[in-house]
Amino acid sequence: MDEVAIAGIGMHEFGRFNDKSYRDLGAVAAMRALKDANMTIKDVQAAFCANVYEVSSSGHNVLERLGLPGIPIVNVENACASGASALRLAYQAVKSEVYDIVLVVGFEKSPRGFLHGAGWHPWQESTGLGVNPLYFALSIHEHMVEYGTTREQLAHITYKSHKYAVHNPFAMYRKELSIEEILNARMVSDPLTLYMLCAPNDGGAAAVICSEKTAKKFTKNYVTIAASVLETRKRGDMFVPALSAPTKTSYPTLAERAAQSAYKMAGVGPEDIDVAEIQDVDAGSEIIYSERLGFCPIGEGGSRAQKGETSIDGRIPINVSGGILSRGEPVGASSLGQICEITRQLRGMSGPNQVEGAKVALSHSEGAGGNSCVTILKR
């Protein structure tokens, strides 16, 4: 059976755009992806559109800007994993030969302030427990107590993010920060200071998915999808809205299950990954997930990052685009933006942030409610 390929990618810059609607953001990303694939909307047979906070049938409204060609359109919502979940549906549609060319679009104009509606019970909302930074802070604080992770290591994650985001035209924050500035910034939820947290924002991302045989007809610049996995929490799992599980458990966490499934599907292991974009809505999450995805032993994520192992020239470059910490998180577009970033890496198009010789790349996203997506691409 023919491999499934990403023939084109496109993004609308991430940030705050008061003069643009979600329709504008999604349409720009979609048009850029089609142009990148040397295709038009007339070539597309179906579309999956990811969004969290907009109106129903928002994908239809976005594609109306491209001519609304009368193709099947499915709107997808899976919290922060929405974009990658939509890509998985497109992958399955092409792999099963239901369609040959499918468009995936993610877009969002995120509400300002703390994100709402992320799976909390009314009692959590009414007692002040319904805010993400609290859960991010609890998770990394537990990690610090258990493994000796330090605030300086957290600051290094943010320092690395902003250092690389300077060169990323799609990032919201493109200014370097010193370790001292990060540590001395306003405390939001101990131990996380302001710069250790991402900002919800606006943006769009898109990808054209097709069979490898079809991709070759339009472009030489495609990559193949070696694995596209979605795991969700099951009965008995502890549900923490912001993260899949506490740091220490007697069972594989959601991210670990997704990673194991993806590695098996792709026929690779964590040691084969050349570059990765992983969930870093806060500095602590990058540390925790670098361990759960198998890139380093449990408890060593912070120390190894501080030693440079996750930098561009390190053993496993992680979030060298600037990550979500610097790019920001337009929720419906965020995980699809990660996939666009690793696609550019495999194409050798990441400029000063390019990882030399990257052939296998991984994207990981974690969504509220208990959703974990892992996508592995090959060149």
Short mmCIF file of C-alpha atoms in Angstrom, two decimals:
data_model
loop_
_atom_site.label_atom_id
_atom_site.label_comp_id
_atom_site.label_asym_id
_atom_site.label_seq_id
_atom_site.Cartn_x
_atom_site.Cartn_y
_atom_site.Cartn_z
CA MET A 1 0.00 0.00 0.00
CA ASP A 2 1.26 3.46 -0.90
CA GLU A 3 2.71 5.64 1.86
CA VAL A 4 0.83 8.75 3.03
CA ALA A 5 2.60 12.06 2.46
CA ILE A 6 2.46 15.69 3.49
CA ALA A 7 2.72 17.46 0.15
CA GLY A 8 2.35 21.02 1.40
CA ILE A 9 2.30 23.06 4.60
CA GLY A 10 1.25 26.59 5.43
CA MET A 11 0.96 28.78 8.49
CA HIS A 12 -0.45 32.16 9.37
CA GLU A 13 1.88 33.87 11.82
CA PHE A 14 1.02 33.26 15.49
CA GLY A 15 0.30 36.34 17.63
CA ARG A 16 -2.57 38.74 18.26
CA PHE A 17 -4.35 40.10 15.21
CA ASN A 18 -7.25 42.32 16.22
CA ASP A 19 -7.98 43.21 12.60
CA LYS A 20 -8.39 39.58 11.48
CA SER A 21 -11.07 36.96 12.06
CA TYR A 22 -10.57 33.22 12.47
CA ARG A 23 -11.77 32.94 8.85
CA ASP A 24 -8.86 35.08 7.72
CA LEU A 25 -6.31 33.12 9.76
CA GLY A 26 -7.47 29.71 8.57
CA ALA A 27 -7.85 30.77 4.95
CA VAL A 28 -4.34 32.22 4.77
CA ALA A 29 -2.84 29.04 6.22
CA ALA A 30 -4.86 26.85 3.83
CA MET A 31 -3.95 28.88 0.75
CA ARG A 32 -0.27 28.83 1.71
CA ALA A 33 -0.38 25.04 2.14
CA LEU A 34 -2.05 24.52 -1.24
CA LYS A 35 0.45 26.83 -2.93
CA ASP A 36 3.30 24.98 -1.24
CA ALA A 37 1.91 21.70 -2.63
CA ASN A 38 1.45 23.20 -6.10
CA MET A 39 -2.28 22.46 -5.83
CA THR A 40 -5.55 24.39 -5.75
CA ILE A 41 -8.69 23.85 -3.73
CA LYS A 42 -10.15 22.10 -6.78
CA ASP A 43 -7.69 19.24 -6.23
CA VAL A 44 -8.91 18.63 -2.66
CA GLN A 45 -11.49 15.89 -2.06
CA ALA A 46 -12.18 16.39 1.68
CA ALA A 47 -11.16 18.63 4.57
CA PHE A 48 -10.74 18.25 8.32
CA CYS A 49 -10.76 21.54 10.23
CA ALA A 50 -9.53 21.89 13.82
CA ASN A 51 -10.82 24.56 16.16
CA VAL A 52 -11.76 24.87 19.84
CA TYR A 53 -13.29 28.23 20.69
CA GLU A 54 -15.08 29.40 17.54
CA VAL A 55 -18.63 28.76 16.30
CA SER A 56 -19.97 25.47 15.00
CA SER A 57 -19.15 24.62 11.39
CA SER A 58 -16.29 27.11 11.55
CA GLY A 59 -14.29 25.04 9.06
CA HIS A 60 -17.01 25.60 6.48
CA ASN A 61 -16.69 29.34 7.06
CA VAL A 62 -12.93 29.21 6.56
CA LEU A 63 -13.09 27.21 3.35
CA GLU A 64 -15.76 29.54 2.03
CA ARG A 65 -12.88 32.00 1.55
CA LEU A 66 -11.31 29.44 -0.82
CA GLY A 67 -14.48 28.89 -2.81
CA LEU A 68 -16.21 26.19 -0.72
CA PRO A 69 -15.91 23.49 -3.40
CA GLY A 70 -18.69 21.24 -2.09
CA ILE A 71 -16.38 18.64 -0.59
CA PRO A 72 -17.02 16.82 2.74
CA ILE A 73 -15.85 19.04 5.62
CA VAL A 74 -15.47 17.72 9.17
CA ASN A 75 -14.87 20.00 12.16
CA VAL A 76 -12.60 18.54 14.85
CA GLU A 77 -12.20 19.55 18.51
CA ASN A 78 -9.77 17.77 20.84
CA ALA A 79 -8.41 20.65 22.93
CA CYS A 80 -4.68 21.30 22.36
CA ALA A 81 -4.46 18.08 20.33
CA SER A 82 -7.14 19.22 17.85
CA GLY A 83 -4.83 19.93 14.90
CA ALA A 84 -2.92 16.67 15.20
CA SER A 85 -6.20 14.79 15.67
CA ALA A 86 -7.50 16.31 12.43
CA LEU A 87 -4.31 15.29 10.66
CA ARG A 88 -4.77 11.73 11.93
CA LEU A 89 -8.26 11.62 10.39
CA ALA A 90 -6.82 12.83 7.09
CA TYR A 91 -4.05 10.23 7.31
CA GLN A 92 -6.59 7.46 7.87
CA ALA A 93 -8.80 8.70 5.01
CA VAL A 94 -5.89 8.61 2.56
CA LYS A 95 -4.36 5.39 3.91
CA SER A 96 -7.69 3.59 3.52
CA GLU A 97 -8.03 5.05 0.00
CA VAL A 98 -11.33 6.76 0.74
CA TYR A 99 -9.79 10.00 -0.56
CA ASP A 100 -6.54 10.76 -2.31
CA ILE A 101 -6.00 14.45 -1.45
CA VAL A 102 -7.20 15.88 1.87
CA LEU A 103 -6.73 19.34 3.37
CA VAL A 104 -6.18 19.78 7.12
CA VAL A 105 -6.61 23.25 8.62
CA GLY A 106 -6.30 24.44 12.22
CA PHE A 107 -7.18 27.97 13.33
CA GLU A 108 -8.00 29.93 16.46
CA LYS A 109 -8.54 33.32 17.99
CA SER A 110 -7.92 32.29 21.58
CA PRO A 111 -9.73 34.14 24.37
CA ARG A 112 -7.52 36.44 26.39
CA GLY A 113 -6.45 35.39 29.85
CA PHE A 114 -6.64 31.86 31.19
CA LEU A 115 -8.31 29.38 28.85
CA HIS A 116 -11.75 28.23 29.94
CA GLY A 117 -13.79 25.10 29.38
CA ALA A 118 -10.86 22.69 29.55
CA GLY A 119 -12.69 19.81 31.18
CA TRP A 120 -13.05 21.13 34.71
CA HIS A 121 -15.99 20.33 36.95
CA PRO A 122 -18.15 23.20 38.26
CA TRP A 123 -16.66 22.79 41.75
CA GLN A 124 -13.17 23.30 40.31
CA GLU A 125 -14.25 26.44 38.50
CA SER A 126 -16.01 27.88 41.56
CA THR A 127 -13.07 27.22 43.90
CA GLY A 128 -10.43 28.73 41.63
CA LEU A 129 -8.96 25.40 40.55
CA GLY A 130 -10.04 25.76 36.94
CA VAL A 131 -6.90 27.40 35.56
CA ASN A 132 -4.11 25.66 33.66
CA PRO A 133 -1.05 27.23 35.33
CA LEU A 134 -2.04 25.71 38.65
CA TYR A 135 -1.87 22.17 37.24
CA PHE A 136 1.31 22.87 35.29
CA ALA A 137 2.89 24.14 38.51
CA LEU A 138 1.73 21.16 40.59
CA SER A 139 3.14 18.71 38.05
CA ILE A 140 6.60 20.27 37.83
CA HIS A 141 6.71 20.93 41.59
CA GLU A 142 6.18 17.21 42.18
CA HIS A 143 8.98 16.54 39.70
CA MET A 144 11.28 18.94 41.55
CA VAL A 145 10.61 17.27 44.89
CA GLU A 146 11.02 13.76 43.50
CA TYR A 147 14.03 14.25 41.22
CA GLY A 148 15.75 17.48 42.22
CA THR A 149 14.78 19.49 39.15
CA THR A 150 15.65 23.16 39.73
CA ARG A 151 14.20 26.56 38.89
CA GLU A 152 17.39 27.27 36.94
CA GLN A 153 16.67 24.27 34.73
CA LEU A 154 13.15 25.57 34.13
CA ALA A 155 14.61 28.95 33.23
CA HIS A 156 16.99 27.28 30.78
CA ILE A 157 14.02 25.77 28.88
CA THR A 158 12.54 29.25 28.41
CA TYR A 159 15.96 30.72 27.58
CA LYS A 160 16.44 28.09 24.85
CA SER A 161 12.95 28.72 23.48
CA HIS A 162 13.40 32.46 23.10
CA LYS A 163 16.93 32.10 21.74
CA TYR A 164 15.66 30.05 18.80
CA ALA A 165 12.38 31.94 18.32
CA VAL A 166 14.39 35.00 17.24
CA HIS A 167 14.82 33.23 13.89
CA ASN A 168 11.24 31.97 13.52
CA PRO A 169 8.99 34.36 11.55
CA PHE A 170 5.87 32.53 12.78
CA ALA A 171 6.63 32.98 16.50
CA MET A 172 4.84 35.56 18.64
CA TYR A 173 7.82 36.32 20.89
CA ARG A 174 11.10 36.82 19.02
CA LYS A 175 13.30 38.38 21.69
CA GLU A 176 16.04 36.68 23.67
CA LEU A 177 15.71 36.62 27.46
CA SER A 178 18.45 36.11 30.02
CA ILE A 179 18.23 33.47 32.74
CA GLU A 180 18.03 36.29 35.29
CA GLU A 181 15.11 37.97 33.50
CA ILE A 182 13.22 34.69 33.42
CA LEU A 183 13.83 33.85 37.07
CA ASN A 184 13.03 37.37 38.28
CA ALA A 185 9.83 37.78 36.24
CA ARG A 186 6.47 37.97 37.99
CA MET A 187 5.53 34.72 39.69
CA VAL A 188 2.31 33.27 38.23
CA SER A 189 2.09 29.89 39.96
CA ASP A 190 5.12 28.78 41.94
CA PRO A 191 7.62 27.76 40.58
CA LEU A 192 6.49 29.09 37.17
CA THR A 193 7.22 32.73 36.41
CA LEU A 194 5.55 34.70 33.62
CA TYR A 195 8.11 33.75 30.96
CA MET A 196 7.87 30.05 31.82
CA LEU A 197 4.30 29.95 30.47
CA CYS A 198 3.02 30.16 26.91
CA ALA A 199 0.45 32.72 25.80
CA PRO A 200 -2.84 31.72 24.17
CA ASN A 201 -3.02 33.66 20.90
CA ASP A 202 -4.28 33.76 17.31
CA GLY A 203 -3.01 31.82 14.30
CA GLY A 204 -3.54 29.21 11.65
CA ALA A 205 -1.77 26.15 10.26
CA ALA A 206 -2.54 23.77 7.42
CA ALA A 207 -1.25 20.70 5.61
CA VAL A 208 -2.11 18.92 2.38
CA ILE A 209 -2.23 15.13 2.88
CA CYS A 210 -2.17 12.70 -0.03
CA SER A 211 -0.72 9.40 -1.18
CA GLU A 212 3.00 9.41 -1.91
CA LYS A 213 2.25 8.50 -5.52
CA THR A 214 0.06 11.58 -5.88
CA ALA A 215 2.53 13.82 -4.03
CA LYS A 216 5.22 12.96 -6.58
CA LYS A 217 2.99 14.34 -9.35
CA PHE A 218 2.89 17.77 -7.73
CA THR A 219 6.13 18.22 -5.76
CA LYS A 220 9.48 16.72 -4.87
CA ASN A 221 9.39 18.44 -1.49
CA TYR A 222 7.09 16.06 0.37
CA VAL A 223 7.63 14.04 3.56
CA THR A 224 5.92 10.81 4.56
CA ILE A 225 3.84 10.12 7.67
CA ALA A 226 5.39 7.12 9.41
CA ALA A 227 2.99 7.25 12.38
CA SER A 228 -0.08 9.22 13.42
CA VAL A 229 -1.40 8.19 16.83
CA LEU A 230 -4.09 9.46 19.18
CA GLU A 231 -4.45 8.00 22.66
CA THR A 232 -7.12 9.10 25.13
CA ARG A 233 -7.48 8.45 28.83
CA LYS A 234 -9.26 5.29 29.87
CA ARG A 235 -11.30 4.27 32.89
CA GLY A 236 -9.04 4.20 35.92
CA ASP A 237 -6.61 6.83 34.65
CA MET A 238 -6.24 9.84 36.91
CA PHE A 239 -7.59 12.88 35.08
CA VAL A 240 -5.67 16.10 35.46
CA PRO A 241 -7.07 18.62 32.95
CA ALA A 242 -3.74 20.14 32.00
CA LEU A 243 -1.60 17.02 31.98
CA SER A 244 -2.29 13.36 31.34
CA ALA A 245 -1.12 12.11 34.73
CA PRO A 246 1.01 12.95 37.77
CA THR A 247 4.78 12.66 37.46
CA LYS A 248 4.96 9.32 39.24
CA THR A 249 2.51 6.52 38.46
CA SER A 250 2.37 2.73 38.56
CA TYR A 251 1.10 2.61 34.96
CA PRO A 252 2.21 4.13 31.63
CA THR A 253 1.07 7.71 31.31
CA LEU A 254 -1.01 8.85 28.36
CA ALA A 255 2.00 10.37 26.58
CA GLU A 256 4.01 7.19 27.13
CA ARG A 257 1.22 5.08 25.62
CA ALA A 258 0.97 7.38 22.60
CA ALA A 259 4.73 7.36 22.09
CA GLN A 260 4.99 3.58 22.36
CA SER A 261 2.20 3.15 19.82
CA ALA A 262 3.81 5.65 17.44
CA TYR A 263 7.27 4.12 17.68
CA LYS A 264 5.83 0.68 16.95
CA MET A 265 3.81 2.00 14.01
CA ALA A 266 6.82 3.81 12.52
CA GLY A 267 9.29 1.01 13.21
CA VAL A 268 11.63 3.34 15.09
CA GLY A 269 12.60 4.14 18.67
CA PRO A 270 13.24 7.40 20.52
CA GLU A 271 16.94 7.01 19.70
CA ASP A 272 16.09 7.32 15.98
CA ILE A 273 14.40 10.73 16.27
CA ASP A 274 16.55 13.55 14.89
CA VAL A 275 14.38 16.50 16.00
CA ALA A 276 11.17 16.87 18.01
CA GLU A 277 8.44 19.41 18.73
CA ILE A 278 6.78 18.49 22.03
CA GLN A 279 4.13 20.03 24.24
CA ASP A 280 5.73 22.95 26.06
CA VAL A 281 2.81 25.08 27.18
CA ASP A 282 5.04 25.68 30.18
CA ALA A 283 8.74 25.07 30.80
CA GLY A 284 8.01 22.16 33.11
CA SER A 285 5.99 20.31 30.49
CA GLU A 286 8.97 20.16 28.11
CA ILE A 287 11.03 18.54 30.87
CA ILE A 288 8.32 16.04 31.82
CA TYR A 289 7.38 15.07 28.27
CA SER A 290 10.99 14.73 27.12
CA GLU A 291 11.16 11.90 29.64
CA ARG A 292 7.78 10.33 28.86
CA LEU A 293 8.58 10.23 25.15
CA GLY A 294 11.74 8.27 25.92
CA PHE A 295 14.32 10.91 25.03
CA CYS A 296 15.99 10.65 28.43
CA PRO A 297 15.56 8.70 31.68
CA ILE A 298 12.77 9.73 34.04
CA GLY A 299 13.97 12.50 36.32
CA GLU A 300 16.80 13.70 34.06
CA GLY A 301 14.91 15.95 31.63
CA GLY A 302 15.90 19.20 33.34
CA SER A 303 19.57 18.41 33.89
CA ARG A 304 20.08 17.06 30.37
CA ALA A 305 18.45 20.11 28.80
CA GLN A 306 20.67 22.38 30.88
CA LYS A 307 23.72 20.46 29.60
CA GLY A 308 22.67 21.19 26.00
CA GLU A 309 21.36 17.78 24.99
CA THR A 310 18.11 19.26 23.65
CA SER A 311 19.74 22.18 21.80
CA ILE A 312 20.22 22.29 18.02
CA ASP A 313 23.63 20.64 18.16
CA GLY A 314 22.66 18.33 21.05
CA ARG A 315 21.80 14.64 21.15
CA ILE A 316 18.05 15.22 20.65
CA PRO A 317 17.05 18.76 19.58
CA ILE A 318 13.68 19.64 21.12
CA ASN A 319 11.52 22.68 20.31
CA VAL A 320 14.32 24.44 18.44
CA SER A 321 11.69 26.45 16.58
CA GLY A 322 11.06 28.27 19.85
CA GLY A 323 8.27 25.86 20.70
CA ILE A 324 4.85 26.79 22.03
CA LEU A 325 6.53 28.85 24.75
CA SER A 326 7.62 31.41 22.16
CA ARG A 327 5.31 30.68 19.25
CA GLY A 328 2.23 30.92 21.47
CA GLU A 329 -0.82 28.65 21.39
CA PRO A 330 -3.77 29.29 19.10
CA VAL A 331 -5.37 26.13 20.42
CA GLY A 332 -6.93 24.68 17.27
CA ALA A 333 -3.81 25.42 15.22
CA SER A 334 -1.10 24.68 17.78
CA SER A 335 -0.35 20.99 17.23
CA LEU A 336 -0.67 21.36 13.46
CA GLY A 337 1.85 24.19 13.72
CA GLN A 338 4.23 21.76 15.42
CA ILE A 339 3.83 19.38 12.47
CA CYS A 340 4.56 22.21 10.05
CA GLU A 341 7.75 22.96 12.00
CA ILE A 342 9.08 19.39 11.83
CA THR A 343 8.15 19.20 8.14
CA ARG A 344 10.35 22.25 7.51
CA GLN A 345 13.13 20.57 9.46
CA LEU A 346 12.98 17.46 7.27
CA ARG A 347 12.98 19.66 4.17
CA GLY A 348 16.05 21.52 5.42
CA MET A 349 14.13 24.83 5.44
CA SER A 350 14.50 25.96 9.06
CA GLY A 351 17.30 28.46 8.47
CA PRO A 352 19.46 29.19 11.52
CA ASN A 353 17.32 26.70 13.49
CA GLN A 354 18.00 23.82 11.11
CA VAL A 355 19.11 20.51 12.58
CA GLU A 356 21.72 19.19 10.19
CA GLY A 357 20.82 15.93 8.45
CA ALA A 358 17.37 15.55 10.03
CA LYS A 359 15.59 12.54 8.50
CA VAL A 360 13.12 11.44 11.19
CA ALA A 361 11.07 13.90 13.24
CA LEU A 362 8.44 13.66 15.98
CA SER A 363 5.62 15.94 17.06
CA HIS A 364 3.76 15.51 20.36
CA SER A 365 0.72 17.34 21.70
CA GLU A 366 -1.34 16.87 24.83
CA GLY A 367 -4.93 18.07 25.06
CA ALA A 368 -7.21 18.71 28.00
CA GLY A 369 -9.68 15.95 28.68
CA GLY A 370 -7.00 13.31 28.21
CA ASN A 371 -5.83 13.43 24.57
CA SER A 372 -2.29 12.70 23.42
CA CYS A 373 -1.15 12.78 19.78
CA VAL A 374 2.23 11.66 18.49
CA THR A 375 3.12 12.09 14.81
CA ILE A 376 6.34 10.78 13.27
CA LEU A 377 7.51 12.00 9.86
CA LYS A 378 10.29 10.72 7.62
CA ARG A 379 12.16 12.15 4.66
#
